[in-house]
Amino acid sequence: MYNPKSKKAEEFIDHQEVLDTLQYAEANKHNEALIDEILQKAREYKGLSHREAAVLLDCDIPEKNKEIEELAAKIKQDFYGNRIVMFAPLYLSNYCVNGCVYCPYHAQNKTIPRKKLTQEEIKKEVIALQDMGHKRLALEAGEDPVNNPIEYILESIKTIYSIQHKNGAIRRVNVNIAATTVENYRKLKEAGIGTYILFQETYHKESYEKLHPTGPKHNYAYHTEAMDRAMEGGIDDVGLGVLFGLELYRYEFAALLMHAEHLEATFGVGPHTISVPRIKRADDIDPDVFDNGINDDIFAKLIACIRIAVPYTGMIISTRESKECREKVLHLGVSQISGASRTSVGGYAEEEPEEENSAQFDISDNRTLDEVVRWLMEMGDIPSFCTACYREGRTGDRFMTLCKNGQILNCCHPNALMTLKEYLEDYATEPTKKIGYELIEREIERVPNPKVKELVKEKLKAIGEGKRDFRL
Ligand code: SAM
């Protein structure tokens, strides 16, 4: 029985409720009156239930689909403005005891070279990332209690935060490691992590068990209930995600929203972010084997419908997606992207020789961070290196309150401009600087509060004179 407040995975992601939702959506995909009613509710910016959102995802009326797209773009503008937060993944180790059939780290793969960074190597990676201009990382590691125990992850986080190279600093470390215990989540919280990210891969239990035939990740309930344990351990920013291509996207979409509803009902705060990775080619992995791949149009619609259903949740797309695809979907709701990513262990400090390729998957956007930053600004977006919220303790529901009170333009917008200015001063090429300075001058005028505007103008000037690390 569906129960969003239940602690049990099979009750808050109730299979029958997902199937009923899909049937309801299918039956109403031409129901203009109902679709209008749902769109009307969505315009109140309070989000939608999984059933309502599923109807929009299935909607088959071209004019209404256009309205869905326009509404998603409007919500994105009103909540997140034109800011796009930048980050990079940092792969610590590809040792793994699991058998995930879509991931080249799976234990049976004997061709991939296994690597684990030492603390010295982590330093080199972090310096290379700082030298590009990154301030925010997502740590990635396979699951291996012997090679990658929690102590190794904690020590690595400490190392990362300790490195100060020129004007560089990593100010926020998000963590994407396997499901673990409340005690370990508490340790991660104490280590000062930002968001704890864990992709569900698929919410469909039967498929999940087939796709994860061996290792601790085989346990569907333990994996699906991980965010509850993370919250119990004191982490109040959690990031959900589904690996699109494994199962039917409609199923995943409804279940993902049910998961968000569960977190909101249980802890009073929904997910901080949702990631939308699509399966990619990798060593030992042919993505065409999985027959639920989605094309760019469906991908764009999924993003638009997520944006409408959970307006307060940030949305992340990685370099799994090409420049063209990112260009198509950014305005529909994406608030964070990675740039200049390497998915290999140790790939930032040194280029790996072909035969030593330890990469997790092929990436489709191979541009430098400078190129990505310039491209965003050319489209009128503001690349942001801001990490202020978590450093000011505005996590969980405190961040949501900021959003809900419409204070984004007085707070996030200036922070984005100040961190962009730091980036331009320290790392950008001349053409990027030129576009950036003009953009900042225009955008600062959009800060509504005159006192804040004046203060930020002063800080921007100080950044030009070499001062760093201002935040509101
Ligand atoms: N080992 C951790 C776990 O079990 O959740 C997480 C780290 S893993 C490095 C990060 C994510 O990469 C996985 O959750 C999965 O969704 C994604 N991934 C794995 N294989 C992939 C592939 N072939 N293409 C795209 N993404 C993939």
Coordinates of C-alpha atoms and ligand atoms in Angstrom, one line a residue:
M1 CA 0.0 0.0 0.0
Y2 CA 1.3 3.4 -1.0
N3 CA 2.3 5.4 2.1
P4 CA 4.7 8.4 1.6
K5 CA 5.4 8.5 5.3
S6 CA 6.4 4.8 5.6
K7 CA 10.0 4.0 6.3
K8 CA 9.9 1.0 4.0
A9 CA 11.0 1.4 0.4
E10 CA 8.3 -0.8 -1.0
E11 CA 5.6 1.3 0.7
F12 CA 6.9 4.8 -0.3
I13 CA 7.8 3.6 -3.8
D14 CA 4.7 1.3 -4.0
H15 CA 4.9 -0.6 -7.3
Q16 CA 1.2 -0.8 -7.7
E17 CA 0.8 3.0 -7.2
V18 CA 3.4 3.6 -9.9
L19 CA 1.5 1.3 -12.3
D20 CA -1.8 3.0 -11.4
T21 CA -0.2 6.4 -12.0
L22 CA 1.0 5.3 -15.4
Q23 CA -2.5 4.1 -16.3
Y24 CA -4.1 7.3 -15.0
A25 CA -1.6 9.3 -17.1
E26 CA -2.2 7.2 -20.2
A27 CA -6.0 7.5 -19.8
N28 CA -5.7 11.3 -19.5
K29 CA -3.1 12.2 -22.0
H30 CA -5.7 13.9 -24.3
N31 CA -7.8 15.2 -21.4
E32 CA -7.5 18.9 -22.1
A33 CA -9.7 20.0 -19.2
L34 CA -7.6 18.0 -16.7
I35 CA -4.3 19.1 -18.2
D36 CA -5.5 22.8 -18.0
E37 CA -6.4 22.3 -14.4
I38 CA -3.0 20.8 -13.6
L39 CA -1.2 23.6 -15.4
Q40 CA -3.3 26.1 -13.4
K41 CA -2.2 24.5 -10.2
A42 CA 1.5 24.4 -11.4
R43 CA 1.3 28.1 -12.0
E44 CA 1.0 28.6 -8.2
Y45 CA 4.6 27.4 -8.0
K46 CA 3.9 24.9 -5.3
G47 CA 4.7 21.9 -7.3
L48 CA 2.6 18.9 -8.3
S49 CA 1.8 15.4 -7.1
H50 CA 3.4 12.5 -8.9
R51 CA 0.0 11.7 -10.5
E52 CA -0.5 15.2 -11.8
A53 CA 3.1 15.5 -13.1
A54 CA 2.7 12.1 -14.8
V55 CA -0.2 13.4 -16.8
L56 CA 1.8 16.3 -18.0
L57 CA 4.7 14.0 -19.0
D58 CA 2.3 11.8 -21.1
C59 CA 0.3 14.8 -22.5
D60 CA -0.1 14.4 -26.2
I61 CA -1.6 17.7 -27.2
P62 CA 1.0 19.8 -29.0
E63 CA -0.3 23.2 -27.8
K64 CA -0.3 22.0 -24.2
N65 CA 3.2 20.6 -24.6
K66 CA 4.2 24.1 -25.6
E67 CA 2.6 25.5 -22.5
I68 CA 4.4 22.9 -20.4
E69 CA 7.7 24.0 -21.9
E70 CA 7.0 27.7 -21.4
L71 CA 5.9 27.2 -17.8
A72 CA 9.1 25.2 -17.0
A73 CA 11.2 27.9 -18.5
K74 CA 9.3 30.5 -16.5
I75 CA 9.7 28.6 -13.2
K76 CA 13.4 28.2 -13.9
Q77 CA 13.8 32.0 -14.5
D78 CA 11.7 33.0 -11.4
F79 CA 13.5 30.6 -9.0
Y80 CA 17.0 30.2 -10.3
G81 CA 17.2 33.2 -12.7
N82 CA 19.9 32.9 -15.3
R83 CA 22.5 31.4 -12.8
I84 CA 24.1 28.1 -13.6
V85 CA 26.2 26.6 -10.8
M86 CA 29.5 25.0 -11.9
F87 CA 31.1 21.8 -10.5
A88 CA 33.4 19.0 -11.4
P89 CA 33.5 15.3 -10.4
L90 CA 36.6 13.9 -8.7
Y91 CA 37.0 10.2 -9.0
L92 CA 38.9 8.8 -6.0
S93 CA 38.9 5.1 -6.7
N94 CA 37.3 2.7 -9.2
Y95 CA 37.7 -0.4 -7.0
C96 CA 34.3 -1.9 -6.6
V97 CA 32.7 -5.1 -5.2
N98 CA 29.3 -4.7 -6.9
G99 CA 28.1 -6.3 -10.1
C100 CA 26.1 -3.4 -11.7
V101 CA 25.7 -4.5 -15.3
Y102 CA 25.8 -1.0 -16.8
C103 CA 28.9 0.2 -15.0
P104 CA 32.5 -0.7 -16.1
Y105 CA 33.6 -0.6 -12.4
H106 CA 31.7 -3.9 -11.8
A107 CA 33.8 -6.5 -10.0
Q108 CA 33.9 -9.0 -12.9
N109 CA 35.5 -6.5 -15.3
K110 CA 39.1 -7.6 -15.6
T111 CA 40.0 -5.2 -18.4
I112 CA 39.7 -1.9 -16.6
P113 CA 42.8 -0.8 -14.8
R114 CA 42.0 -0.4 -11.1
K115 CA 43.2 2.8 -9.4
K116 CA 42.9 4.5 -6.1
L117 CA 44.4 7.9 -5.4
T118 CA 46.8 8.4 -2.6
Q119 CA 46.4 11.6 -0.5
E120 CA 49.4 13.0 -2.4
E121 CA 47.7 12.2 -5.7
I122 CA 44.5 13.8 -4.5
K123 CA 46.4 17.0 -3.8
K124 CA 47.7 17.0 -7.4
E125 CA 44.1 16.5 -8.7
V126 CA 42.7 19.3 -6.5
I127 CA 45.5 21.7 -7.6
A128 CA 44.7 20.9 -11.2
L129 CA 41.0 21.5 -10.5
Q130 CA 41.7 24.8 -8.6
D131 CA 43.9 25.9 -11.5
M132 CA 40.9 25.6 -13.8
G133 CA 38.8 27.7 -11.4
H134 CA 36.6 25.0 -9.8
K135 CA 35.3 25.6 -6.3
R136 CA 32.8 22.8 -6.0
L137 CA 33.5 19.1 -6.4
A138 CA 31.4 15.9 -6.4
L139 CA 33.5 13.0 -5.0
E140 CA 32.9 9.7 -6.7
A141 CA 34.1 6.2 -5.7
G142 CA 33.2 2.6 -6.3
E143 CA 31.9 0.6 -3.3
D144 CA 34.7 -1.4 -1.7
P145 CA 34.9 -1.7 2.1
V146 CA 38.5 -2.9 1.9
N147 CA 39.9 -0.4 -0.6
N148 CA 37.6 2.5 -0.1
P149 CA 36.4 2.4 3.5
I150 CA 34.7 5.4 5.0
E151 CA 38.0 6.4 6.7
Y152 CA 39.6 6.8 3.2
I153 CA 36.7 9.0 2.0
L154 CA 36.9 11.1 5.2
E155 CA 40.6 11.6 5.0
S156 CA 40.3 12.5 1.3
I157 CA 37.7 15.2 2.2
K158 CA 40.0 16.6 4.8
T159 CA 42.8 16.7 2.3
I160 CA 40.7 18.4 -0.3
Y161 CA 39.5 21.2 2.0
S162 CA 43.0 21.8 3.3
I163 CA 44.5 22.7 -0.1
Q164 CA 45.0 26.3 -0.8
H165 CA 46.8 26.9 -4.0
K166 CA 47.3 30.5 -5.3
N167 CA 43.7 32.0 -5.0
G168 CA 42.2 28.6 -5.3
A169 CA 40.1 26.7 -2.8
I170 CA 37.5 24.0 -2.9
R171 CA 34.7 25.4 -0.8
R172 CA 32.1 22.6 -1.2
V173 CA 32.6 18.9 -1.5
N174 CA 29.5 16.9 -2.4
V175 CA 29.7 13.2 -2.1
N176 CA 28.4 10.4 -4.4
I177 CA 29.3 7.1 -2.7
A178 CA 27.4 3.9 -2.1
A179 CA 24.5 3.7 0.4
T180 CA 25.9 3.4 3.9
T181 CA 25.0 3.5 7.6
V182 CA 23.5 6.3 9.7
E183 CA 26.8 6.4 11.6
N184 CA 28.8 6.9 8.4
Y185 CA 26.4 9.6 7.2
R186 CA 27.0 11.3 10.5
K187 CA 30.7 11.2 9.9
L188 CA 30.3 12.6 6.4
K189 CA 28.2 15.4 7.8
E190 CA 30.9 16.2 10.4
A191 CA 33.5 16.2 7.7
G192 CA 31.6 19.2 6.2
I193 CA 30.2 17.7 3.0
G194 CA 27.6 19.6 1.0
T195 CA 25.1 17.4 -0.7
Y196 CA 25.0 13.6 -0.4
I197 CA 24.1 12.3 -3.8
L198 CA 23.0 8.8 -4.6
F199 CA 21.4 7.7 -7.8
Q200 CA 18.7 5.1 -7.5
E201 CA 19.6 3.8 -11.0
T202 CA 16.1 2.4 -11.3
Y203 CA 13.1 2.4 -8.9
H204 CA 11.7 -0.8 -10.5
K205 CA 12.6 -3.4 -7.9
E206 CA 12.6 -6.4 -10.2
S207 CA 14.8 -4.7 -12.8
Y208 CA 16.9 -3.3 -10.0
E209 CA 17.7 -6.7 -8.7
K210 CA 18.6 -8.0 -12.2
L211 CA 20.8 -5.0 -12.9
H212 CA 22.6 -5.4 -9.6
P213 CA 23.0 -9.1 -9.4
T214 CA 25.8 -9.3 -6.9
G215 CA 27.4 -7.2 -4.1
P216 CA 25.8 -5.1 -1.3
K217 CA 24.1 -2.8 -3.9
H218 CA 21.8 -5.8 -4.8
N219 CA 19.7 -4.9 -1.7
Y220 CA 16.9 -2.7 -3.1
A221 CA 15.5 -1.6 0.2
Y222 CA 18.9 -0.7 1.7
H223 CA 19.7 1.4 -1.4
T224 CA 16.3 3.0 -1.6
E225 CA 16.2 3.9 2.1
A226 CA 19.7 5.4 2.0
M227 CA 18.4 9.0 1.9
D228 CA 16.4 8.4 5.1
R229 CA 19.5 7.2 6.8
A230 CA 21.5 10.2 5.5
M231 CA 18.8 12.5 6.9
E232 CA 18.9 10.7 10.2
G233 CA 22.6 11.2 10.2
G234 CA 22.1 14.9 10.0
I235 CA 22.7 15.5 6.2
D236 CA 19.8 17.7 5.2
D237 CA 20.8 18.2 1.5
V238 CA 20.4 15.0 -0.4
G239 CA 20.5 14.6 -4.2
L240 CA 18.3 12.0 -6.0
G241 CA 18.8 10.7 -9.5
V242 CA 17.8 7.9 -12.0
L243 CA 20.1 6.4 -14.6
F244 CA 17.8 6.9 -17.6
G245 CA 17.9 4.1 -20.2
L246 CA 17.7 1.2 -17.7
E247 CA 13.9 1.1 -17.2
L248 CA 10.8 2.8 -18.7
Y249 CA 11.3 6.6 -18.2
R250 CA 7.6 7.0 -17.2
Y251 CA 8.0 4.6 -14.4
E252 CA 11.2 6.2 -13.2
F253 CA 9.6 9.7 -13.3
A254 CA 6.6 8.8 -11.2
A255 CA 8.7 6.9 -8.7
L256 CA 11.3 9.7 -8.5
L257 CA 8.6 12.1 -7.5
M258 CA 7.2 9.7 -5.0
H259 CA 10.6 9.5 -3.4
A260 CA 10.7 13.4 -3.2
E261 CA 7.2 13.3 -1.7
H262 CA 8.4 10.8 0.9
L263 CA 11.3 12.9 2.0
E264 CA 9.1 16.0 2.2
A265 CA 6.5 14.1 4.2
T266 CA 9.0 12.5 6.5
F267 CA 11.6 15.2 7.1
G268 CA 9.8 18.3 6.0
V269 CA 12.3 19.0 3.2
G270 CA 12.4 17.5 -0.3
P271 CA 15.6 16.6 -2.2
H272 CA 18.1 19.4 -2.7
T273 CA 18.9 18.3 -6.2
I274 CA 17.8 15.8 -8.9
S275 CA 20.3 14.5 -11.4
V276 CA 19.2 13.1 -14.8
P277 CA 22.1 11.0 -16.1
R278 CA 21.6 8.9 -19.3
I279 CA 23.5 5.7 -19.7
K280 CA 26.7 6.0 -21.8
R281 CA 29.3 3.8 -23.6
A282 CA 32.1 2.7 -21.4
D283 CA 34.9 0.1 -21.1
D284 CA 33.0 -3.3 -21.2
I285 CA 29.6 -1.5 -21.6
D286 CA 27.5 -1.1 -24.7
P287 CA 24.6 1.3 -23.9
D288 CA 22.6 -0.2 -26.8
V289 CA 22.1 -3.4 -24.9
F290 CA 19.7 -1.5 -22.6
D291 CA 16.6 -1.0 -24.6
N292 CA 15.0 1.9 -22.7
G293 CA 17.2 4.7 -24.0
I294 CA 15.4 8.0 -24.4
N295 CA 15.9 10.5 -27.2
D296 CA 16.7 14.2 -26.7
D297 CA 13.0 15.3 -27.1
I298 CA 11.8 13.0 -24.3
F299 CA 14.9 14.0 -22.2
A300 CA 13.9 17.7 -22.6
K301 CA 10.3 16.9 -21.6
L302 CA 11.4 15.0 -18.6
I303 CA 13.5 18.0 -17.5
A304 CA 10.6 20.4 -18.0
C305 CA 8.2 18.2 -16.1
I306 CA 10.6 17.7 -13.2
R307 CA 11.0 21.5 -13.1
I308 CA 7.3 22.0 -12.8
A309 CA 6.7 19.2 -10.3
V310 CA 9.4 20.2 -7.8
P311 CA 10.3 23.9 -8.4
Y312 CA 12.5 24.1 -5.2
T313 CA 14.8 21.3 -6.2
G314 CA 17.9 22.1 -8.2
M315 CA 18.6 20.0 -11.3
I316 CA 21.9 18.7 -12.5
I317 CA 23.2 17.6 -15.9
S318 CA 26.7 16.3 -16.4
T319 CA 29.1 16.1 -19.3
R320 CA 27.4 12.9 -20.2
E321 CA 25.4 15.3 -22.4
S322 CA 26.8 17.1 -25.4
K323 CA 27.0 20.9 -25.8
E324 CA 24.0 20.7 -28.2
C325 CA 21.9 18.8 -25.8
R326 CA 22.8 21.0 -22.9
E327 CA 21.9 24.0 -25.0
K328 CA 18.5 22.6 -25.6
V329 CA 17.6 21.7 -22.1
L330 CA 19.3 24.3 -19.8
H331 CA 16.6 26.9 -19.9
L332 CA 13.9 24.2 -19.1
G333 CA 15.1 23.9 -15.6
V334 CA 18.7 23.0 -15.1
S335 CA 20.5 24.8 -12.3
Q336 CA 23.9 23.0 -12.1
I337 CA 26.3 21.6 -14.7
S338 CA 29.7 20.1 -14.6
G339 CA 32.5 21.4 -16.8
A340 CA 35.8 20.1 -18.1
S341 CA 35.1 16.8 -16.3
R342 CA 37.3 13.7 -16.3
T343 CA 35.7 10.4 -15.3
S344 CA 39.0 8.6 -14.9
V345 CA 40.8 8.2 -11.6
G346 CA 43.6 10.8 -11.6
G347 CA 42.6 12.3 -14.9
Y348 CA 43.0 16.0 -14.1
A349 CA 46.6 16.1 -13.1
E350 CA 47.8 13.8 -15.9
E351 CA 46.4 12.7 -19.2
E352 CA 46.0 8.9 -19.1
P353 CA 47.6 6.8 -21.8
E354 CA 44.9 5.0 -23.9
E355 CA 45.8 1.5 -22.5
E356 CA 45.4 2.7 -18.9
N357 CA 41.9 4.1 -19.3
S358 CA 40.2 4.0 -16.0
A359 CA 37.2 6.2 -17.0
Q360 CA 33.7 5.4 -15.8
F361 CA 32.1 6.4 -19.0
D362 CA 32.6 8.4 -22.2
I363 CA 31.8 12.1 -21.9
S364 CA 30.1 14.1 -24.7
D365 CA 31.2 17.6 -23.7
N366 CA 34.9 17.8 -23.9
R367 CA 35.3 21.6 -23.6
T368 CA 37.6 23.4 -21.2
L369 CA 36.0 25.2 -18.2
D370 CA 36.9 28.5 -19.8
E371 CA 35.0 27.5 -23.0
V372 CA 32.0 26.3 -21.0
V373 CA 31.9 29.6 -19.0
R374 CA 32.1 31.7 -22.1
W375 CA 29.5 29.7 -23.9
L376 CA 27.1 30.1 -20.9
M377 CA 27.7 33.9 -20.9
E378 CA 27.2 34.1 -24.6
M379 CA 23.7 32.6 -24.1
G380 CA 23.0 35.2 -21.3
D381 CA 23.5 32.8 -18.4
I382 CA 25.6 33.6 -15.4
P383 CA 28.1 30.8 -14.5
S384 CA 28.2 30.7 -10.7
F385 CA 30.9 29.3 -8.4
C386 CA 28.9 30.1 -5.4
T387 CA 29.0 27.9 -2.3
A388 CA 27.6 30.4 0.1
C389 CA 24.5 28.7 1.3
Y390 CA 26.1 25.7 2.8
R391 CA 28.9 27.7 4.3
E392 CA 26.3 30.1 5.9
G393 CA 24.4 27.1 7.2
R394 CA 21.5 27.7 4.8
T395 CA 20.9 24.0 4.0
G396 CA 17.8 21.9 4.0
D397 CA 14.6 23.9 4.8
R398 CA 16.6 27.1 5.4
F399 CA 17.6 27.2 1.8
M400 CA 14.0 26.4 0.7
T401 CA 12.8 29.4 2.8
L402 CA 15.2 31.7 1.0
C403 CA 13.7 30.4 -2.3
K404 CA 10.1 30.6 -1.1
N405 CA 10.6 34.2 0.1
G406 CA 11.8 35.4 -3.3
Q407 CA 15.2 36.5 -1.9
I408 CA 17.1 34.9 -4.6
L409 CA 17.8 38.1 -6.5
N410 CA 19.1 39.8 -3.4
C411 CA 21.2 36.9 -2.3
C412 CA 22.1 34.2 -4.9
H413 CA 22.3 36.6 -7.8
P414 CA 24.9 38.9 -6.1
N415 CA 26.8 35.8 -4.8
A416 CA 26.9 34.4 -8.3
L417 CA 28.3 37.7 -9.7
M418 CA 31.0 38.0 -7.0
T419 CA 32.2 34.4 -7.6
L420 CA 32.1 34.9 -11.4
K421 CA 34.2 38.0 -10.9
E422 CA 36.8 36.0 -8.9
Y423 CA 36.9 33.4 -11.6
L424 CA 37.4 36.0 -14.3
E425 CA 40.2 37.7 -12.4
D426 CA 42.1 34.5 -11.6
Y427 CA 41.5 32.0 -14.4
A428 CA 39.7 33.3 -17.5
T429 CA 41.2 34.0 -20.9
E430 CA 40.9 37.5 -22.3
P431 CA 37.8 37.0 -24.5
T432 CA 36.0 35.3 -21.6
K433 CA 37.0 38.2 -19.3
K434 CA 35.6 40.8 -21.7
I435 CA 32.2 39.1 -22.0
G436 CA 32.2 38.5 -18.3
Y437 CA 32.8 42.0 -17.1
E438 CA 30.1 43.3 -19.4
L439 CA 27.7 40.7 -18.1
I440 CA 28.4 41.6 -14.5
E441 CA 27.9 45.3 -15.1
R442 CA 24.5 44.6 -16.7
E443 CA 23.4 42.0 -14.1
I444 CA 24.3 43.9 -11.0
E445 CA 21.6 46.4 -11.9
R446 CA 19.0 43.7 -11.5
V447 CA 19.5 43.5 -7.7
P448 CA 16.2 44.9 -6.3
N449 CA 17.4 46.1 -2.8
P450 CA 19.4 49.3 -3.3
K451 CA 21.6 48.8 -0.2
V452 CA 22.5 45.3 -1.3
K453 CA 23.3 46.6 -4.8
E454 CA 25.7 49.2 -3.4
L455 CA 27.4 46.8 -1.1
V456 CA 27.9 44.3 -3.9
K457 CA 29.3 46.9 -6.2
E458 CA 31.9 47.7 -3.5
K459 CA 32.8 44.1 -3.1
L460 CA 33.1 43.6 -6.9
K461 CA 35.6 46.5 -6.9
A462 CA 37.5 44.9 -4.1
I463 CA 37.7 41.6 -6.0
G464 CA 39.2 43.5 -8.9
E465 CA 41.8 44.8 -6.4
G466 CA 42.7 41.3 -5.3
K467 CA 40.4 40.6 -2.3
R468 CA 38.6 37.3 -2.3
D469 CA 35.8 35.2 -0.8
F470 CA 32.9 37.6 -0.1
R471 CA 29.5 36.2 0.3
L472 CA 26.0 37.2 1.4
Ligands
SAM1 N1 29.4 3.7 -6.4 C1 28.5 4.6 -6.0 C2 27.1 4.0 -6.0 O1 27.0 2.8 -5.9 O2 26.1 4.8 -6.0 C3 28.4 5.9 -6.8 C4 29.4 6.3 -7.7 S1 29.2 6.0 -9.4 C5 30.9 6.5 -9.6 C6 28.2 7.3 -10.0 C7 27.1 7.0 -11.0 O3 27.5 6.8 -12.3 C8 26.3 5.7 -10.7 O4 25.3 5.9 -9.7 C9 25.6 5.5 -12.1 O5 24.3 6.0 -12.1 C10 26.5 6.2 -13.0 N2 27.0 5.3 -14.1 C11 27.5 4.1 -14.0 N3 27.7 3.6 -15.2 C12 27.4 4.5 -16.1 C13 27.4 4.5 -17.5 N4 27.8 3.5 -18.3 N5 26.9 5.6 -18.1 C14 26.5 6.6 -17.4 N6 26.5 6.7 -16.1 C15 26.9 5.6 -15.4

